[in-house]
Amino acid sequence: MGKDVIIACDFSSAGECLDFLSHFTGRKPYVKIGMELFYSAGPDMVKKIKEKGHPIFLDLKLHDIPNTVMKAMRVLSNLDIDMCNLHAGGTKAMMEAALEGLTRPDGSRPLLIAVTQLTSTNEERMRHDLLIDRPLEEVVQHYAICAKEAGLDGVVCSPLEAGQVHKVCGHQFLTVTPGVRFPEGEKGDQARVTSPADAKKIGSDYIVVGRPITAAADPIAAYERCVADFVG
Ligand code: C5P
């Protein structure tokens, strides 16, 4: 499985995003379209970015009753995306329904990845706000096992947890890891962060990098630095 850097294109309009991507004239980076961009620019945005030759991770983090998620995934299966996701907290039944909805009549489908615990969450917030009284690592591993049992392709987790996830779910099971920062960078609202080089050492399959690239003075250089440090 090839390692790659996914740019989180958290822009509020199609124009801003397309302008940002127009600077990447050589290599076409893997692009993550999140809620902000999808809610403002819609499925058309997916088509436009795909036409430019970028692989797409549609990060909408679905979480609802199984039937609703299955039907929503059926709609998303009509888009030419490479990866999409949901919250493992929606239970195994929800994840199985999602997989069923996402699978096209010809049997093909985008990769389906489950969010374990958001990288903005830490153990104290989990205990206090969610009443989950177990160590964060154990929770992430358990959610990953559930996702694997439901037939999913991998999880979204912190790079710090990628090694443990591979240990319990195997190396074919993908770890997609946000919460990545250059050693000298700002953490922002992320609580569990790692550098691209450390994410590589721990064994992440994909790093998702937003502000360290999109808010950099030279986004192309920041992207190339991530690729050099992570993919090598
Ligand atoms: O700007 P930054 O590098 O923090 O962006 C990280 C991206 O990854 C954001 O788009 C955020 O929504 C997403 N994400 C995350 N933690 C997760 C799942 C997704 O930060 N567990």
Coordinates of C-alpha atoms and ligand atoms in Angstrom, one line a residue:
M1 CA 0.0 0.0 0.0
G2 CA 1.6 3.3 -1.1
K3 CA 2.0 6.0 1.5
D4 CA 0.6 9.4 0.6
V5 CA 0.1 13.0 1.9
I6 CA -3.5 14.2 1.8
I7 CA -4.1 17.9 1.8
A8 CA -7.1 18.9 3.9
C9 CA -8.7 21.6 1.7
D10 CA -10.7 23.3 4.4
F11 CA -11.8 26.3 2.3
S12 CA -15.2 27.9 2.5
S13 CA -15.7 28.3 -1.3
A14 CA -15.1 26.5 -4.6
G15 CA -13.2 29.5 -5.9
E16 CA -10.7 29.6 -3.0
C17 CA -10.1 25.9 -3.2
L18 CA -9.6 25.8 -7.0
D19 CA -7.3 28.8 -6.8
F20 CA -5.2 27.0 -4.2
L21 CA -5.0 23.8 -6.2
S22 CA -4.1 25.7 -9.4
H23 CA -0.6 26.3 -8.0
F24 CA 0.1 22.6 -8.0
T25 CA 1.2 22.3 -11.6
G26 CA 3.3 19.2 -11.3
R27 CA 2.3 16.4 -8.9
K28 CA -1.5 16.3 -8.3
P29 CA -1.9 15.9 -4.5
Y30 CA -4.5 13.7 -2.8
V31 CA -7.2 16.2 -1.7
K32 CA -9.5 16.0 1.3
I33 CA -12.9 17.7 0.9
G34 CA -14.5 18.2 4.2
M35 CA -17.8 19.4 5.5
E36 CA -17.1 23.1 5.0
L37 CA -16.3 22.9 1.3
F38 CA -18.8 20.1 0.5
Y39 CA -21.7 22.0 2.2
S40 CA -20.9 25.2 0.4
A41 CA -19.8 23.9 -3.0
G42 CA -21.5 20.5 -3.2
P43 CA -21.0 17.4 -5.5
D44 CA -19.9 19.7 -8.4
M45 CA -16.8 20.5 -6.5
V46 CA -15.9 16.8 -6.3
K47 CA -16.3 16.6 -10.1
K48 CA -14.2 19.7 -10.7
I49 CA -11.3 18.5 -8.5
K50 CA -11.5 15.0 -10.0
E51 CA -11.3 16.5 -13.5
K52 CA -8.1 18.2 -12.5
G53 CA -6.6 14.7 -11.7
H54 CA -6.6 14.7 -7.9
P55 CA -7.5 11.6 -5.9
I56 CA -10.3 12.6 -3.4
F57 CA -11.0 11.7 0.2
L58 CA -14.5 12.9 1.0
D59 CA -14.5 13.6 4.7
L60 CA -18.1 13.9 5.8
K61 CA -17.9 11.7 8.9
L62 CA -21.4 10.2 8.7
H63 CA -23.0 9.2 12.0
D64 CA -26.7 8.4 12.1
I65 CA -29.0 5.4 12.3
P66 CA -27.9 2.5 10.0
N67 CA -30.7 3.0 7.4
T68 CA -30.0 6.7 7.0
V69 CA -26.3 6.1 6.6
M70 CA -26.8 3.3 4.1
K71 CA -29.0 5.6 1.9
A72 CA -26.6 8.5 2.2
M73 CA -23.7 6.3 1.3
R74 CA -25.6 5.1 -1.8
V75 CA -25.8 8.7 -2.9
L76 CA -22.1 9.2 -2.3
S77 CA -21.3 6.0 -4.3
N78 CA -22.3 7.9 -7.4
L79 CA -19.5 10.3 -6.9
D80 CA -16.0 9.6 -8.4
I81 CA -14.3 9.6 -5.0
D82 CA -11.4 7.4 -3.8
M83 CA -12.1 7.4 0.0
C84 CA -14.9 8.4 2.4
N85 CA -15.6 8.0 6.1
L86 CA -18.0 7.7 9.0
H87 CA -17.8 7.7 12.8
A88 CA -17.0 4.2 14.3
G89 CA -19.1 5.5 17.3
G90 CA -22.2 4.8 15.2
T91 CA -21.7 1.1 15.9
K92 CA -20.8 -2.0 13.8
A93 CA -24.4 -2.2 12.5
M94 CA -24.1 1.4 11.1
M95 CA -20.7 0.6 9.6
E96 CA -22.0 -2.6 7.9
A97 CA -25.0 -0.7 6.5
A98 CA -22.7 2.0 5.2
L99 CA -20.6 -0.5 3.4
E100 CA -23.7 -2.0 1.8
G101 CA -24.8 1.5 0.6
L102 CA -21.4 2.4 -0.7
T103 CA -20.9 -0.7 -2.8
R104 CA -22.0 0.0 -6.4
P105 CA -24.0 -2.5 -8.5
D106 CA -20.7 -3.6 -10.2
G107 CA -19.1 -4.4 -6.8
S108 CA -16.7 -1.5 -6.9
R109 CA -16.6 1.2 -4.1
P110 CA -14.4 3.9 -2.6
L111 CA -12.3 3.0 0.4
L112 CA -14.3 3.3 3.6
I113 CA -12.6 4.5 6.8
A114 CA -13.9 4.9 10.3
V115 CA -13.1 7.9 12.6
T116 CA -12.1 6.4 16.0
Q117 CA -11.6 9.4 18.4
L118 CA -11.1 12.8 16.9
T119 CA -7.6 14.0 17.2
S120 CA -8.9 17.1 19.0
T121 CA -10.2 14.8 21.8
N122 CA -8.0 13.8 24.7
E123 CA -8.5 11.4 27.5
E124 CA -9.8 14.0 30.0
R125 CA -12.4 15.2 27.5
M126 CA -13.4 11.7 26.7
R127 CA -13.9 10.8 30.4
H128 CA -15.6 14.1 31.3
D129 CA -17.7 14.8 28.2
L130 CA -18.3 11.3 26.8
L131 CA -18.2 9.3 30.1
I132 CA -15.7 6.9 28.5
D133 CA -13.5 5.8 31.3
R134 CA -10.9 3.7 29.4
P135 CA -7.5 4.7 28.2
L136 CA -7.7 6.5 24.8
E137 CA -5.4 4.0 23.1
E138 CA -7.7 1.1 24.2
V139 CA -10.7 3.0 22.9
V140 CA -9.1 3.6 19.5
Q141 CA -8.0 0.0 19.2
H142 CA -11.4 -1.3 20.1
Y143 CA -13.1 1.0 17.6
A144 CA -10.6 -0.1 15.0
I145 CA -11.3 -3.8 15.6
C146 CA -15.1 -3.1 15.3
A147 CA -14.4 -1.3 12.0
K148 CA -12.4 -4.2 10.7
E149 CA -15.0 -6.7 11.8
A150 CA -17.6 -4.6 9.9
G151 CA -15.5 -5.0 6.7
L152 CA -14.1 -1.4 6.5
D153 CA -10.7 -0.7 5.0
G154 CA -9.1 1.3 7.9
V155 CA -9.5 4.0 10.5
V156 CA -8.8 7.7 11.0
C157 CA -6.7 8.1 14.1
S158 CA -3.7 10.0 15.5
P159 CA -0.4 9.0 14.0
L160 CA 0.5 8.2 17.6
E161 CA -2.0 5.3 17.5
A162 CA -1.2 4.0 14.0
G163 CA 1.3 1.4 15.2
Q164 CA -1.1 0.0 17.8
V165 CA -3.9 -0.2 15.3
H166 CA -1.7 -2.1 12.9
K167 CA -0.7 -4.4 15.7
V168 CA -4.3 -5.4 16.4
C169 CA -5.8 -5.1 12.9
G170 CA -2.8 -6.0 10.7
H171 CA -0.7 -4.0 8.3
Q172 CA -3.2 -4.2 5.4
F173 CA -5.7 -2.2 7.6
L174 CA -5.2 1.5 6.7
T175 CA -4.4 4.2 9.1
V176 CA -5.3 7.7 7.9
T177 CA -3.8 10.2 10.3
P178 CA -4.6 13.9 10.8
G179 CA -3.1 15.9 13.7
V180 CA 0.2 16.4 11.8
R181 CA 2.4 19.4 12.5
F182 CA 6.0 20.4 11.6
P183 CA 8.1 20.3 14.8
E184 CA 8.3 24.1 14.9
G185 CA 4.6 24.6 14.0
E186 CA 1.5 25.7 16.0
K187 CA -0.8 22.9 17.3
G188 CA -4.0 25.0 16.9
D189 CA -7.0 23.0 18.2
Q190 CA -5.3 19.6 17.7
A191 CA -4.5 17.8 20.9
R192 CA -2.5 14.7 19.7
V193 CA 0.0 15.8 17.1
T194 CA 3.0 14.3 15.3
S195 CA 5.5 15.4 12.7
P196 CA 5.4 13.9 9.2
A197 CA 8.7 12.1 9.8
D198 CA 7.5 10.6 13.1
A199 CA 4.2 9.6 11.4
K200 CA 6.3 7.6 8.9
K201 CA 8.3 5.9 11.7
I202 CA 5.1 4.9 13.5
G203 CA 3.7 3.5 10.3
S204 CA 0.8 5.7 9.2
D205 CA -0.4 4.9 5.7
Y206 CA -1.7 8.4 4.8
I207 CA -1.2 11.7 6.7
V208 CA -3.9 14.4 6.4
V209 CA -2.3 17.8 6.6
G210 CA -4.4 21.0 6.6
R211 CA -3.2 24.3 8.0
P212 CA 0.5 23.5 8.0
I213 CA 0.1 23.5 4.1
T214 CA -2.9 25.7 3.4
A215 CA -1.8 28.5 5.7
A216 CA 1.9 28.3 4.8
A217 CA 3.6 31.2 3.2
D218 CA 4.6 28.8 0.4
P219 CA 2.1 25.9 0.3
I220 CA 3.9 24.0 -2.5
A221 CA 7.1 24.0 -0.4
A222 CA 5.2 22.9 2.7
Y223 CA 3.5 20.0 0.7
E224 CA 6.8 18.9 -0.8
R225 CA 8.4 18.9 2.7
C226 CA 5.6 16.7 3.9
V227 CA 6.1 14.3 1.0
A228 CA 9.9 14.2 1.5
D229 CA 9.5 13.6 5.3
F230 CA 6.7 11.1 5.1
V231 CA 7.0 9.3 1.8
G232 CA 10.7 9.7 1.4
Ligands
C5P1 O1 -5.5 21.9 9.7 P1 -5.3 20.6 10.3 O2 -4.0 19.9 9.8 O3 -5.5 20.5 11.7 O4 -6.5 19.7 9.6 C1 -6.8 18.4 9.9 C2 -7.9 17.9 9.1 O5 -8.2 16.6 9.5 C3 -9.2 18.7 9.3 O6 -9.9 18.8 8.1 C4 -10.0 17.9 10.3 O7 -11.4 18.0 10.1 C5 -9.6 16.4 9.9 N1 -9.7 15.4 11.0 C6 -9.1 15.6 12.2 N2 -9.2 14.6 13.2 C7 -9.9 13.5 12.9 C8 -10.6 13.4 11.7 C9 -10.4 14.3 10.7 O8 -8.4 16.6 12.4 N3 -10.0 12.5 13.8

